[in-house]
Short mmCIF file of C-alpha atoms and ligand atoms in Angstrom, two decimals:
data_model
loop_
_atom_site.label_atom_id
_atom_site.label_comp_id
_atom_site.label_asym_id
_atom_site.label_seq_id
_atom_site.Cartn_x
_atom_site.Cartn_y
_atom_site.Cartn_z
CA MET A 1 -85.38 -33.60 49.20
CA ALA A 2 -88.15 -31.57 47.63
CA SER A 3 -86.06 -28.46 47.19
CA ARG A 4 -83.23 -30.53 45.65
CA ALA A 5 -85.61 -32.04 43.14
CA LEU A 6 -86.84 -28.58 42.24
CA LEU A 7 -83.26 -27.46 41.61
CA ILE A 8 -82.51 -30.38 39.33
CA LEU A 9 -85.74 -30.48 37.34
CA PRO A 10 -85.52 -27.20 35.41
CA SER A 11 -82.12 -28.05 33.93
CA ALA A 12 -83.30 -31.57 33.05
CA PHE A 13 -86.28 -30.06 31.22
CA LEU A 14 -83.96 -27.61 29.49
CA SER A 15 -81.69 -30.33 28.09
CA LEU A 16 -84.73 -32.34 26.99
CA ALA A 17 -85.97 -29.25 25.20
CA VAL A 18 -82.60 -28.86 23.44
CA LEU A 19 -82.63 -32.53 22.41
CA ALA A 20 -86.18 -32.26 21.13
CA ALA A 21 -85.18 -29.26 19.02
CA GLY A 22 -82.55 -31.37 17.21
CA PRO A 23 -79.07 -30.30 16.15
CA GLN A 24 -78.24 -26.68 16.77
CA PRO A 25 -76.52 -24.26 14.38
CA PRO A 26 -72.82 -23.70 15.13
CA PRO A 27 -72.16 -20.98 17.72
CA VAL A 28 -70.54 -17.72 16.61
CA GLU A 29 -67.57 -18.37 18.87
CA GLN A 30 -65.75 -21.45 20.22
CA PRO A 31 -63.98 -20.38 23.44
CA ALA A 32 -61.56 -23.34 23.21
CA LEU A 33 -60.23 -22.03 19.88
CA ARG A 34 -59.70 -18.60 21.44
CA ASP A 35 -57.74 -20.26 24.28
CA ILE A 36 -55.59 -22.19 21.81
CA ALA A 37 -54.71 -19.06 19.84
CA LEU A 38 -53.72 -17.27 23.05
CA ALA A 39 -51.61 -20.18 24.31
CA VAL A 40 -49.11 -19.94 21.45
CA SER A 41 -45.94 -18.39 22.86
CA PRO A 42 -43.46 -16.16 20.99
CA LYS A 43 -40.86 -17.03 23.67
CA GLU A 44 -41.22 -20.79 23.09
CA LEU A 45 -40.93 -20.23 19.34
CA GLU A 46 -37.79 -18.13 19.79
CA ALA A 47 -36.21 -20.71 22.10
CA THR A 48 -36.89 -23.50 19.58
CA ASP A 49 -35.62 -21.58 16.56
CA THR A 50 -32.50 -20.45 18.48
CA ARG A 51 -31.78 -24.07 19.33
CA LEU A 52 -32.22 -25.11 15.69
CA VAL A 53 -29.87 -22.37 14.44
CA GLY A 54 -27.37 -23.49 17.10
CA PHE A 55 -26.74 -26.73 15.21
CA GLY A 56 -24.67 -24.66 12.76
CA THR A 57 -26.06 -26.40 9.70
CA ARG A 58 -29.09 -28.61 9.12
CA HIS A 59 -28.28 -29.30 5.50
CA THR A 60 -29.67 -32.70 4.45
CA LEU A 61 -26.17 -33.86 3.47
CA SER A 62 -24.51 -32.54 6.66
CA ASP A 63 -23.06 -34.55 9.57
CA THR A 64 -25.42 -37.12 11.05
CA LYS A 65 -23.11 -38.45 13.79
CA SER A 66 -22.20 -35.35 15.81
CA ASP A 67 -24.22 -34.56 18.93
CA THR A 68 -23.90 -30.82 18.45
CA ARG A 69 -23.76 -30.04 14.75
CA GLY A 70 -25.63 -31.06 11.60
CA ILE A 71 -28.92 -32.61 10.54
CA GLY A 72 -28.53 -35.72 12.73
CA ALA A 73 -28.11 -33.78 15.97
CA ALA A 74 -30.94 -31.41 15.01
CA GLU A 75 -33.36 -34.25 14.23
CA ARG A 76 -32.50 -36.09 17.45
CA TRP A 77 -33.15 -32.88 19.36
CA VAL A 78 -36.58 -32.47 17.70
CA LYS A 79 -37.38 -36.07 18.64
CA SER A 80 -36.42 -35.34 22.24
CA ARG A 81 -38.67 -32.24 22.23
CA PHE A 82 -41.61 -34.33 21.03
CA GLU A 83 -40.79 -36.91 23.73
CA GLN A 84 -40.83 -34.19 26.39
CA ILE A 85 -44.15 -32.80 25.13
CA SER A 86 -45.55 -36.33 25.14
CA LYS A 87 -44.35 -36.89 28.71
CA ASP A 88 -46.15 -33.69 29.75
CA CYS A 89 -49.46 -34.98 28.30
CA GLY A 90 -49.25 -38.47 29.76
CA GLY A 91 -47.81 -40.09 26.63
CA CYS A 92 -50.34 -38.60 24.17
CA LEU A 93 -47.87 -38.56 21.25
CA GLU A 94 -46.58 -41.49 19.25
CA ILE A 95 -43.24 -40.59 17.69
CA ILE A 96 -42.11 -42.15 14.42
CA THR A 97 -39.17 -41.49 12.07
CA PRO A 98 -40.19 -42.67 8.59
CA SER A 99 -37.41 -42.54 6.00
CA GLN A 100 -36.68 -43.30 2.38
CA VAL A 101 -33.51 -43.24 0.24
CA PHE A 102 -33.55 -40.74 -2.59
CA LYS A 103 -31.24 -40.14 -5.53
CA GLY A 104 -31.45 -36.97 -7.57
CA GLU A 105 -29.81 -33.95 -9.10
CA ARG A 106 -29.08 -32.40 -5.70
CA MET A 107 -28.06 -35.65 -4.05
CA PRO A 108 -24.85 -37.73 -4.03
CA LYS A 109 -24.62 -40.48 -6.66
CA ASP A 110 -25.51 -43.31 -4.30
CA GLY A 111 -28.44 -41.48 -2.78
CA VAL A 112 -29.11 -40.44 0.80
CA GLU A 113 -31.63 -41.55 3.39
CA VAL A 114 -34.06 -38.75 4.18
CA MET A 115 -35.76 -39.07 7.57
CA ASP A 116 -38.72 -37.11 8.99
CA VAL A 117 -39.42 -36.74 12.70
CA VAL A 118 -43.17 -37.11 13.24
CA ALA A 119 -45.37 -36.94 16.33
CA ILE A 120 -48.90 -38.33 16.12
CA GLN A 121 -51.53 -37.24 18.64
CA LYS A 122 -54.06 -40.05 18.66
CA GLY A 123 -57.70 -39.04 18.34
CA SER A 124 -60.78 -41.09 19.22
CA ASP A 125 -61.40 -41.77 15.51
CA PRO A 126 -58.61 -44.05 14.24
CA ASN A 127 -59.05 -43.19 10.55
CA ARG A 128 -59.06 -39.41 10.21
CA TYR A 129 -55.86 -37.32 10.14
CA VAL A 130 -54.99 -33.65 9.98
CA VAL A 131 -51.32 -32.87 9.34
CA MET A 132 -49.01 -29.91 9.87
CA THR A 133 -45.58 -29.87 8.22
CA GLY A 134 -42.43 -27.72 8.26
CA HIS A 135 -38.94 -28.57 7.01
CA ILE A 136 -35.89 -28.79 9.22
CA ASP A 137 -33.17 -28.80 6.55
CA SER A 138 -31.35 -25.59 5.62
CA ARG A 139 -29.15 -24.41 2.77
CA VAL A 140 -26.90 -21.56 1.56
CA SER A 141 -26.00 -20.21 -1.91
CA ASP A 142 -24.48 -23.48 -3.17
CA ILE A 143 -27.16 -26.14 -2.77
CA MET A 144 -24.51 -28.87 -2.36
CA ASN A 145 -22.56 -26.99 0.36
CA ALA A 146 -23.37 -29.03 3.48
CA ASP A 147 -20.85 -27.58 5.89
CA ALA A 148 -21.15 -23.80 5.97
CA PHE A 149 -22.97 -21.76 8.63
CA GLU A 150 -26.51 -22.45 7.38
CA PRO A 151 -28.81 -21.02 10.05
CA GLY A 152 -32.10 -21.39 8.16
CA ALA A 153 -33.82 -19.36 10.89
CA ASP A 154 -36.79 -18.46 8.69
CA ASP A 155 -36.44 -21.12 5.96
CA ASP A 156 -37.54 -23.17 7.62
CA GLY A 157 -36.60 -22.89 11.29
CA SER A 158 -39.78 -20.81 11.55
CA GLY A 159 -42.00 -23.60 10.19
CA THR A 160 -40.28 -26.27 12.28
CA SER A 161 -40.67 -24.15 15.42
CA ALA A 162 -44.33 -23.62 14.58
CA VAL A 163 -44.94 -27.38 14.20
CA ILE A 164 -43.33 -28.07 17.60
CA GLU A 165 -45.22 -25.21 19.26
CA ALA A 166 -48.53 -26.42 17.81
CA ALA A 167 -47.78 -29.85 19.30
CA ARG A 168 -47.04 -28.29 22.70
CA VAL A 169 -50.29 -26.29 22.73
CA LEU A 170 -52.65 -28.87 21.20
CA SER A 171 -51.34 -31.82 23.23
CA LYS A 172 -53.28 -30.38 26.18
CA TYR A 173 -56.56 -31.22 24.39
CA LYS A 174 -58.29 -34.38 23.19
CA PHE A 175 -59.55 -34.53 19.61
CA ARG A 176 -61.63 -36.83 17.43
CA ALA A 177 -59.21 -36.85 14.48
CA ASN A 178 -55.52 -37.72 14.81
CA VAL A 179 -53.26 -34.68 14.64
CA VAL A 180 -49.87 -35.19 12.98
CA TYR A 181 -46.88 -32.90 13.55
CA SER A 182 -44.29 -33.63 10.86
CA VAL A 183 -40.79 -32.13 10.77
CA ASP A 184 -39.48 -32.96 7.30
CA ALA A 185 -35.93 -33.17 5.94
CA GLY A 186 -34.69 -33.06 2.33
CA GLU A 187 -36.94 -30.20 1.21
CA GLU A 188 -34.18 -28.08 -0.31
CA GLN A 189 -32.62 -31.07 -2.07
CA GLY A 190 -35.84 -31.91 -3.94
CA LEU A 191 -38.95 -31.85 -1.71
CA TYR A 192 -38.12 -35.32 -0.40
CA GLY A 193 -39.33 -35.14 3.21
CA GLY A 194 -42.84 -34.21 2.07
CA GLN A 195 -42.84 -37.33 -0.08
CA VAL A 196 -41.73 -39.45 2.88
CA ILE A 197 -44.63 -38.40 5.13
CA ALA A 198 -47.25 -38.28 2.34
CA ARG A 199 -46.25 -41.77 1.18
CA TYR A 200 -46.30 -43.00 4.79
CA ALA A 201 -49.86 -41.64 5.12
CA LEU A 202 -50.94 -43.39 1.93
CA ASP A 203 -49.27 -46.70 2.83
CA HIS A 204 -50.98 -46.66 6.25
CA HIS A 205 -54.40 -45.82 4.76
CA TRP A 206 -54.74 -42.51 6.54
CA TYR A 207 -57.72 -40.41 5.50
CA VAL A 208 -55.80 -37.10 5.40
CA GLU A 209 -58.23 -34.18 5.47
CA ALA A 210 -55.47 -31.59 5.14
CA ASP A 211 -51.77 -30.94 5.28
CA LEU A 212 -50.96 -27.43 6.44
CA ASN A 213 -47.42 -26.87 5.20
CA ASN A 214 -45.54 -24.00 6.80
CA ASP A 215 -42.45 -22.78 4.99
CA ILE A 216 -40.91 -19.31 5.51
CA ILE A 217 -43.45 -17.92 7.96
CA GLY A 218 -41.49 -15.73 10.39
CA ASN A 219 -40.40 -12.55 8.66
CA SER A 220 -42.55 -9.43 8.81
CA HIS A 221 -40.12 -7.05 7.05
CA GLY A 222 -40.26 -7.51 3.29
CA GLN A 223 -37.48 -6.87 0.80
CA ASN A 224 -39.99 -4.51 -0.83
CA GLY A 225 -39.75 -2.29 2.26
CA VAL A 226 -43.19 -3.24 3.52
CA MET A 227 -43.39 -3.99 7.23
CA ASP A 228 -46.51 -6.05 7.76
CA ASN A 229 -47.06 -8.11 10.90
CA THR A 230 -50.78 -8.55 10.34
CA SER A 231 -50.95 -10.60 7.12
CA VAL A 232 -50.02 -14.03 5.85
CA ARG A 233 -50.48 -15.87 2.56
CA VAL A 234 -52.13 -19.26 2.11
CA PHE A 235 -51.49 -20.94 -1.26
CA SER A 236 -53.67 -23.73 -2.60
CA GLU A 237 -54.12 -25.67 -5.84
CA GLY A 238 -57.27 -24.76 -7.80
CA THR A 239 -57.97 -28.17 -9.33
CA ARG A 240 -56.77 -31.40 -7.80
CA ALA A 241 -53.60 -33.07 -9.03
CA LEU A 242 -55.37 -36.41 -9.42
CA GLU A 243 -58.12 -35.73 -11.92
CA THR A 244 -59.06 -38.01 -14.82
CA PRO A 245 -59.63 -36.43 -18.26
CA LYS A 246 -63.32 -37.28 -17.82
CA GLU A 247 -63.47 -35.48 -14.45
CA ALA A 248 -61.60 -32.51 -15.91
CA ALA A 249 -64.05 -32.32 -18.83
CA TYR A 250 -67.01 -32.38 -16.41
CA ARG A 251 -65.42 -29.65 -14.27
CA ARG A 252 -64.62 -27.43 -17.27
CA TYR A 253 -68.26 -27.52 -18.26
CA HIS A 254 -69.90 -27.26 -14.81
CA GLY A 255 -67.36 -25.07 -13.01
CA GLY A 256 -65.17 -25.93 -10.04
CA GLU A 257 -61.70 -24.78 -11.08
CA LEU A 258 -61.59 -22.72 -7.85
CA ASP A 259 -62.91 -25.42 -5.52
CA SER A 260 -60.47 -28.27 -4.95
CA PRO A 261 -60.58 -29.55 -1.36
CA SER A 262 -57.19 -27.82 -0.88
CA ARG A 263 -58.75 -24.47 -1.84
CA ASN A 264 -61.60 -25.06 0.59
CA VAL A 265 -59.11 -25.87 3.35
CA ALA A 266 -57.45 -22.51 2.55
CA ARG A 267 -60.83 -20.76 2.85
CA TYR A 268 -61.45 -22.56 6.16
CA MET A 269 -58.07 -21.37 7.43
CA GLN A 270 -58.89 -17.80 6.40
CA VAL A 271 -62.17 -17.77 8.31
CA LEU A 272 -60.69 -19.29 11.48
CA GLY A 273 -57.47 -17.26 11.36
CA GLU A 274 -59.29 -13.96 10.95
CA GLN A 275 -61.77 -14.84 13.71
CA TYR A 276 -59.41 -16.16 16.38
CA VAL A 277 -56.08 -14.40 15.77
CA PRO A 278 -56.37 -10.71 16.69
CA ASN A 279 -55.84 -8.19 13.88
CA TRP A 280 -55.04 -10.87 11.32
CA HIS A 281 -55.55 -10.97 7.56
CA VAL A 282 -55.25 -14.10 5.48
CA LYS A 283 -54.54 -13.55 1.80
CA LEU A 284 -55.67 -16.50 -0.24
CA VAL A 285 -53.40 -17.03 -3.22
CA TYR A 286 -54.97 -19.05 -6.01
CA ARG A 287 -51.77 -20.95 -6.82
CA THR A 288 -50.21 -24.16 -5.56
CA ASP A 289 -47.12 -22.25 -4.43
CA ARG A 290 -45.22 -19.06 -5.21
CA TYR A 291 -44.62 -18.71 -8.95
CA GLY A 292 -42.39 -21.53 -10.19
CA ARG A 293 -41.62 -22.66 -6.66
CA GLY A 294 -42.53 -25.72 -4.61
CA GLY A 295 -42.93 -27.04 -1.09
CA ASP A 296 -43.78 -30.15 0.89
CA GLN A 297 -47.52 -29.63 0.32
CA THR A 298 -47.08 -30.64 -3.34
CA ALA A 299 -46.22 -34.22 -2.31
CA PHE A 300 -49.57 -34.46 -0.49
CA ASN A 301 -51.41 -32.97 -3.47
CA ALA A 302 -49.67 -35.43 -5.81
CA LEU A 303 -51.11 -38.34 -3.83
CA GLY A 304 -54.62 -36.86 -3.80
CA PHE A 305 -54.56 -35.32 -0.31
CA PRO A 306 -55.76 -31.75 0.29
CA ALA A 307 -52.84 -29.49 1.25
CA VAL A 308 -51.98 -25.80 1.47
CA ARG A 309 -48.80 -23.77 1.84
CA VAL A 310 -48.50 -20.99 4.41
CA THR A 311 -45.85 -18.30 3.78
CA GLU A 312 -45.22 -14.82 5.19
CA ALA A 313 -46.89 -11.96 3.31
CA ASN A 314 -43.70 -10.15 2.23
CA GLU A 315 -40.57 -12.22 1.74
CA ASP A 316 -36.99 -10.99 1.83
CA PHE A 317 -34.96 -12.96 -0.68
CA THR A 318 -31.66 -11.55 0.60
CA LYS A 319 -32.27 -13.78 3.65
CA GLN A 320 -33.12 -17.00 1.85
CA HIS A 321 -30.71 -19.59 0.39
CA GLN A 322 -27.78 -17.19 0.88
CA ASP A 323 -24.30 -17.46 2.36
CA VAL A 324 -24.23 -15.38 5.53
CA ARG A 325 -22.25 -12.30 4.50
CA VAL A 326 -22.32 -8.52 4.05
CA VAL A 327 -21.91 -7.05 0.55
CA ASN A 328 -22.23 -3.32 -0.11
CA GLY A 329 -23.92 -2.89 3.25
CA ILE A 330 -26.54 -5.55 2.53
CA HIS A 331 -26.77 -8.33 5.13
CA TYR A 332 -27.36 -11.62 3.35
CA GLY A 333 -28.28 -14.82 5.12
CA ASP A 334 -31.11 -16.47 7.01
CA VAL A 335 -30.20 -15.41 10.55
CA LEU A 336 -32.33 -15.18 13.70
CA SER A 337 -32.56 -11.38 13.59
CA GLY A 338 -34.70 -11.79 10.45
CA VAL A 339 -37.44 -13.58 12.37
CA ASP A 340 -40.20 -11.63 14.14
CA PHE A 341 -41.38 -14.04 16.84
CA ASP A 342 -44.56 -12.14 17.67
CA TYR A 343 -45.49 -12.44 14.00
CA LEU A 344 -44.49 -16.11 13.94
CA ALA A 345 -46.76 -16.68 16.96
CA LYS A 346 -49.74 -15.35 14.99
CA VAL A 347 -49.02 -17.63 12.05
CA THR A 348 -48.64 -20.56 14.44
CA ALA A 349 -51.89 -19.67 16.22
CA MET A 350 -53.73 -19.65 12.88
CA ASN A 351 -52.41 -23.16 12.21
CA ALA A 352 -53.27 -24.40 15.70
CA VAL A 353 -56.89 -23.20 15.60
CA THR A 354 -57.31 -24.69 12.12
CA LEU A 355 -55.95 -28.09 13.20
CA ALA A 356 -58.06 -28.06 16.37
CA ALA A 357 -61.28 -27.03 14.64
CA MET A 358 -60.86 -29.67 11.95
CA ALA A 359 -59.90 -32.36 14.47
CA TRP A 360 -62.94 -31.58 16.65
CA ALA A 361 -65.29 -31.37 13.67
CA PRO A 362 -66.73 -34.35 11.80
CA ALA A 363 -65.33 -35.32 8.40
CA PRO A 364 -66.74 -33.38 5.44
CA PRO A 365 -69.92 -34.87 3.92
CA LEU A 366 -69.88 -37.59 1.25
CA GLY A 367 -71.45 -37.89 -2.20
CA LEU A 368 -72.36 -34.22 -2.51
CA ASP A 369 -74.52 -33.37 -5.54
CA ILE A 370 -76.67 -30.53 -6.84
CA ALA A 371 -79.64 -30.43 -9.21
CA SER A 372 -82.03 -27.91 -10.57
CA ASP A 373 -85.39 -28.15 -8.82
CA PRO A 374 -88.21 -28.81 -9.50
CA ALA A 375 -87.01 -31.38 -12.03
CA PRO A 376 -88.22 -29.44 -15.01
CA SER A 377 -90.37 -30.29 -17.94
CA LEU A 378 -89.17 -26.84 -18.90
CA SER A 379 -85.46 -26.41 -19.59
CA GLY A 380 -84.58 -25.47 -15.97
CA GLY A 381 -85.89 -24.81 -12.44
CA VAL A 382 -85.61 -21.76 -10.25
CA ASP A 383 -84.66 -23.63 -7.05
CA THR A 384 -81.56 -25.68 -6.25
CA ALA A 385 -81.66 -29.09 -4.58
CA VAL A 386 -78.49 -30.05 -2.71
CA SER A 387 -77.95 -33.63 -1.51
CA TRP A 388 -75.19 -35.41 0.40
CA LYS A 389 -74.51 -38.34 2.73
CA SER A 390 -73.51 -38.06 6.36
CA PRO A 391 -69.88 -39.04 6.94
CA GLY A 392 -71.03 -40.73 10.18
CA GLY A 393 -68.94 -40.32 13.31
CA ASP A 394 -70.29 -37.42 15.29
CA ALA A 395 -71.79 -35.47 12.39
CA ALA A 396 -74.90 -34.03 14.06
CA GLY A 397 -75.95 -31.56 11.39
CA PHE A 398 -75.00 -29.84 8.15
CA ASP A 399 -74.36 -26.29 7.10
CA LEU A 400 -75.33 -25.51 3.53
CA ARG A 401 -73.12 -22.84 1.97
CA TRP A 402 -73.27 -20.91 -1.29
CA ARG A 403 -71.67 -17.95 -3.00
CA LEU A 404 -71.78 -16.10 -6.31
CA THR A 405 -69.48 -17.75 -8.84
CA THR A 406 -67.15 -14.72 -8.76
CA ASP A 407 -66.99 -14.42 -4.95
CA PRO A 408 -63.91 -15.76 -3.16
CA GLN A 409 -65.47 -16.88 0.14
CA TRP A 410 -68.59 -18.86 1.18
CA ASP A 411 -70.63 -15.89 2.39
CA LYS A 412 -74.14 -17.41 2.43
CA ARG A 413 -75.26 -20.17 4.74
CA ARG A 414 -78.18 -22.14 6.08
CA PHE A 415 -77.97 -24.67 8.88
CA VAL A 416 -80.30 -27.51 7.87
CA GLY A 417 -80.10 -29.86 10.86
CA ASP A 418 -79.46 -33.55 10.24
CA ALA A 419 -81.10 -33.60 6.78
CA GLU A 420 -79.24 -35.17 3.87
CA GLN A 421 -80.88 -33.03 1.24
CA TYR A 422 -82.29 -29.53 1.09
CA THR A 423 -83.89 -27.36 -1.57
CA LEU A 424 -82.93 -23.70 -1.63
CA LYS A 425 -85.95 -21.81 -2.91
CA ASP A 426 -85.33 -19.09 -5.49
CA VAL A 427 -81.58 -19.67 -5.47
CA SER A 428 -80.65 -20.43 -9.06
CA ILE A 429 -78.24 -23.29 -9.76
CA ASP A 430 -76.96 -21.21 -12.69
CA ASP A 431 -75.76 -18.28 -10.60
CA TYR A 432 -74.07 -19.75 -7.51
CA PHE A 433 -71.55 -22.31 -6.33
CA PHE A 434 -72.77 -24.62 -3.56
CA GLY A 435 -71.09 -26.57 -0.79
CA VAL A 436 -71.82 -28.33 2.50
CA ALA A 437 -69.95 -28.52 5.83
CA SER A 438 -70.54 -31.17 8.51
CA VAL A 439 -71.20 -29.90 12.04
CA SER A 440 -70.58 -31.73 15.33
CA ALA A 441 -72.98 -31.66 18.30
CA ALA A 442 -70.63 -29.13 19.92
CA GLY A 443 -70.82 -26.95 16.80
CA PHE A 444 -67.39 -27.58 15.26
CA GLU A 445 -67.56 -27.39 11.47
CA SER A 446 -65.61 -29.26 8.81
CA PRO A 447 -64.24 -27.40 5.78
CA VAL A 448 -66.87 -26.82 3.09
CA GLU A 449 -66.94 -29.48 0.41
CA PHE A 450 -67.72 -28.67 -3.22
CA PRO A 451 -69.87 -31.18 -5.19
CA GLY A 452 -68.55 -34.10 -7.17
CA ALA A 453 -65.05 -35.41 -7.85
CA THR A 454 -63.81 -31.81 -8.13
CA GLY A 455 -64.40 -31.00 -4.49
CA SER A 456 -64.40 -34.37 -2.75
CA PHE A 457 -61.99 -34.81 0.15
CA ILE A 458 -61.62 -38.43 -0.93
CA PRO A 459 -60.08 -38.71 -4.42
CA SER A 460 -61.82 -41.02 -6.86
CA THR A 461 -58.59 -41.55 -8.79
CA PRO A 462 -56.03 -44.00 -7.37
CA PRO A 463 -52.71 -42.34 -6.51
CA PRO A 464 -49.51 -43.29 -8.37
CA GLU A 465 -47.64 -46.40 -7.22
CA GLU A 466 -44.33 -44.56 -6.92
CA THR A 467 -43.85 -41.01 -5.68
CA THR A 468 -40.83 -40.28 -7.88
CA ALA A 469 -38.33 -41.96 -10.13
CA HIS A 470 -35.46 -42.66 -7.77
ZN1 ZN B 1 -38.22 -23.75 2.66
#
């Protein structure tokens, strides 16, 4: 008895000591995130993409009745994959197929129903959601041609395969936030599938902390001749789509054009991707999408949700939106040989660790504000006071972050425990941008939030009633 008590006591004292010390700073490494990155399988991704290409075409206007060809067969197959993954995790996924009828320039006169196939992994917090999207539909040179060979292996069989693979890997874990895996249709016809899932989220009062949209993520051999299997691009809007003229005026004066919540999700993805995916470089692009282009993330942004677009570092436009053919020795068309599955696995791993980290972390803080300190009788102070409110849940502490106004990444930090305000001595409010991340007891961190309406993960402006004119 005595010796047993002796064995137990030291560890009991140790945990008491930890409790007495209060919340701890986040660890430098989360082994679970390393495991998740390693669990992503190039072979699984290749098998999924091969199956998708095997449906011949996945054009939004293609056959919906056949069991072997067209968008209907492909979407039913994705649903069956989600069902299988759910079976393997004891029913951890709820599968839904939200849809909406759209009319438009690239649609038949009477409109077409666009359906997404969505798996939801329920977390212990019913309100918070992190989303990953890819689009299943494909196209060739003529946008209205629904019945050619339209493999769409990279655009966007790669993104769809990544969404399914993330579901397979992450379904083995339990998270606080709900994780949503959305396979969207109708992207090529007018970004419709993104609108379906974003509108569904809004109608069901989801607090969406991020949509990670993956579109064209599997090719490592650029048309420019560059072979690069170690880099990816993450696009994000600089200022939020829903901003009142008053909020915009405040932001123009105080700064913040680089710090929408979407941009801070992109920064979060860069940090996690470069830490947990070996030999990996994340290029932040300070644009909503490639120049003049669009993707399903824009539908989330339009409704006030943070969202980013992930795309390979060097695209090959001879592979995209092209009839499969050879002209003057150039192979056109989006075929499987244009996808590098080891590269695709890295992009998928970056997504998976980002979703997991965010879903394990608390929500970002609320009501973030900064002020010059001490409140001066002079015209300014030399210290900066930062204040915020805990988002509740399992937020155990907060990580104060700052950077020079011209620096791209939050490179300075101070863990301040469970305080809701902190004064940084001799750090001038004039010279830096400030932000705060919430930290769980296990050390998982939320994305950094920038002060005010500019950076808030919850928009102050109500979203539009209708997504588009139908
Ligand atoms: Zn695409």
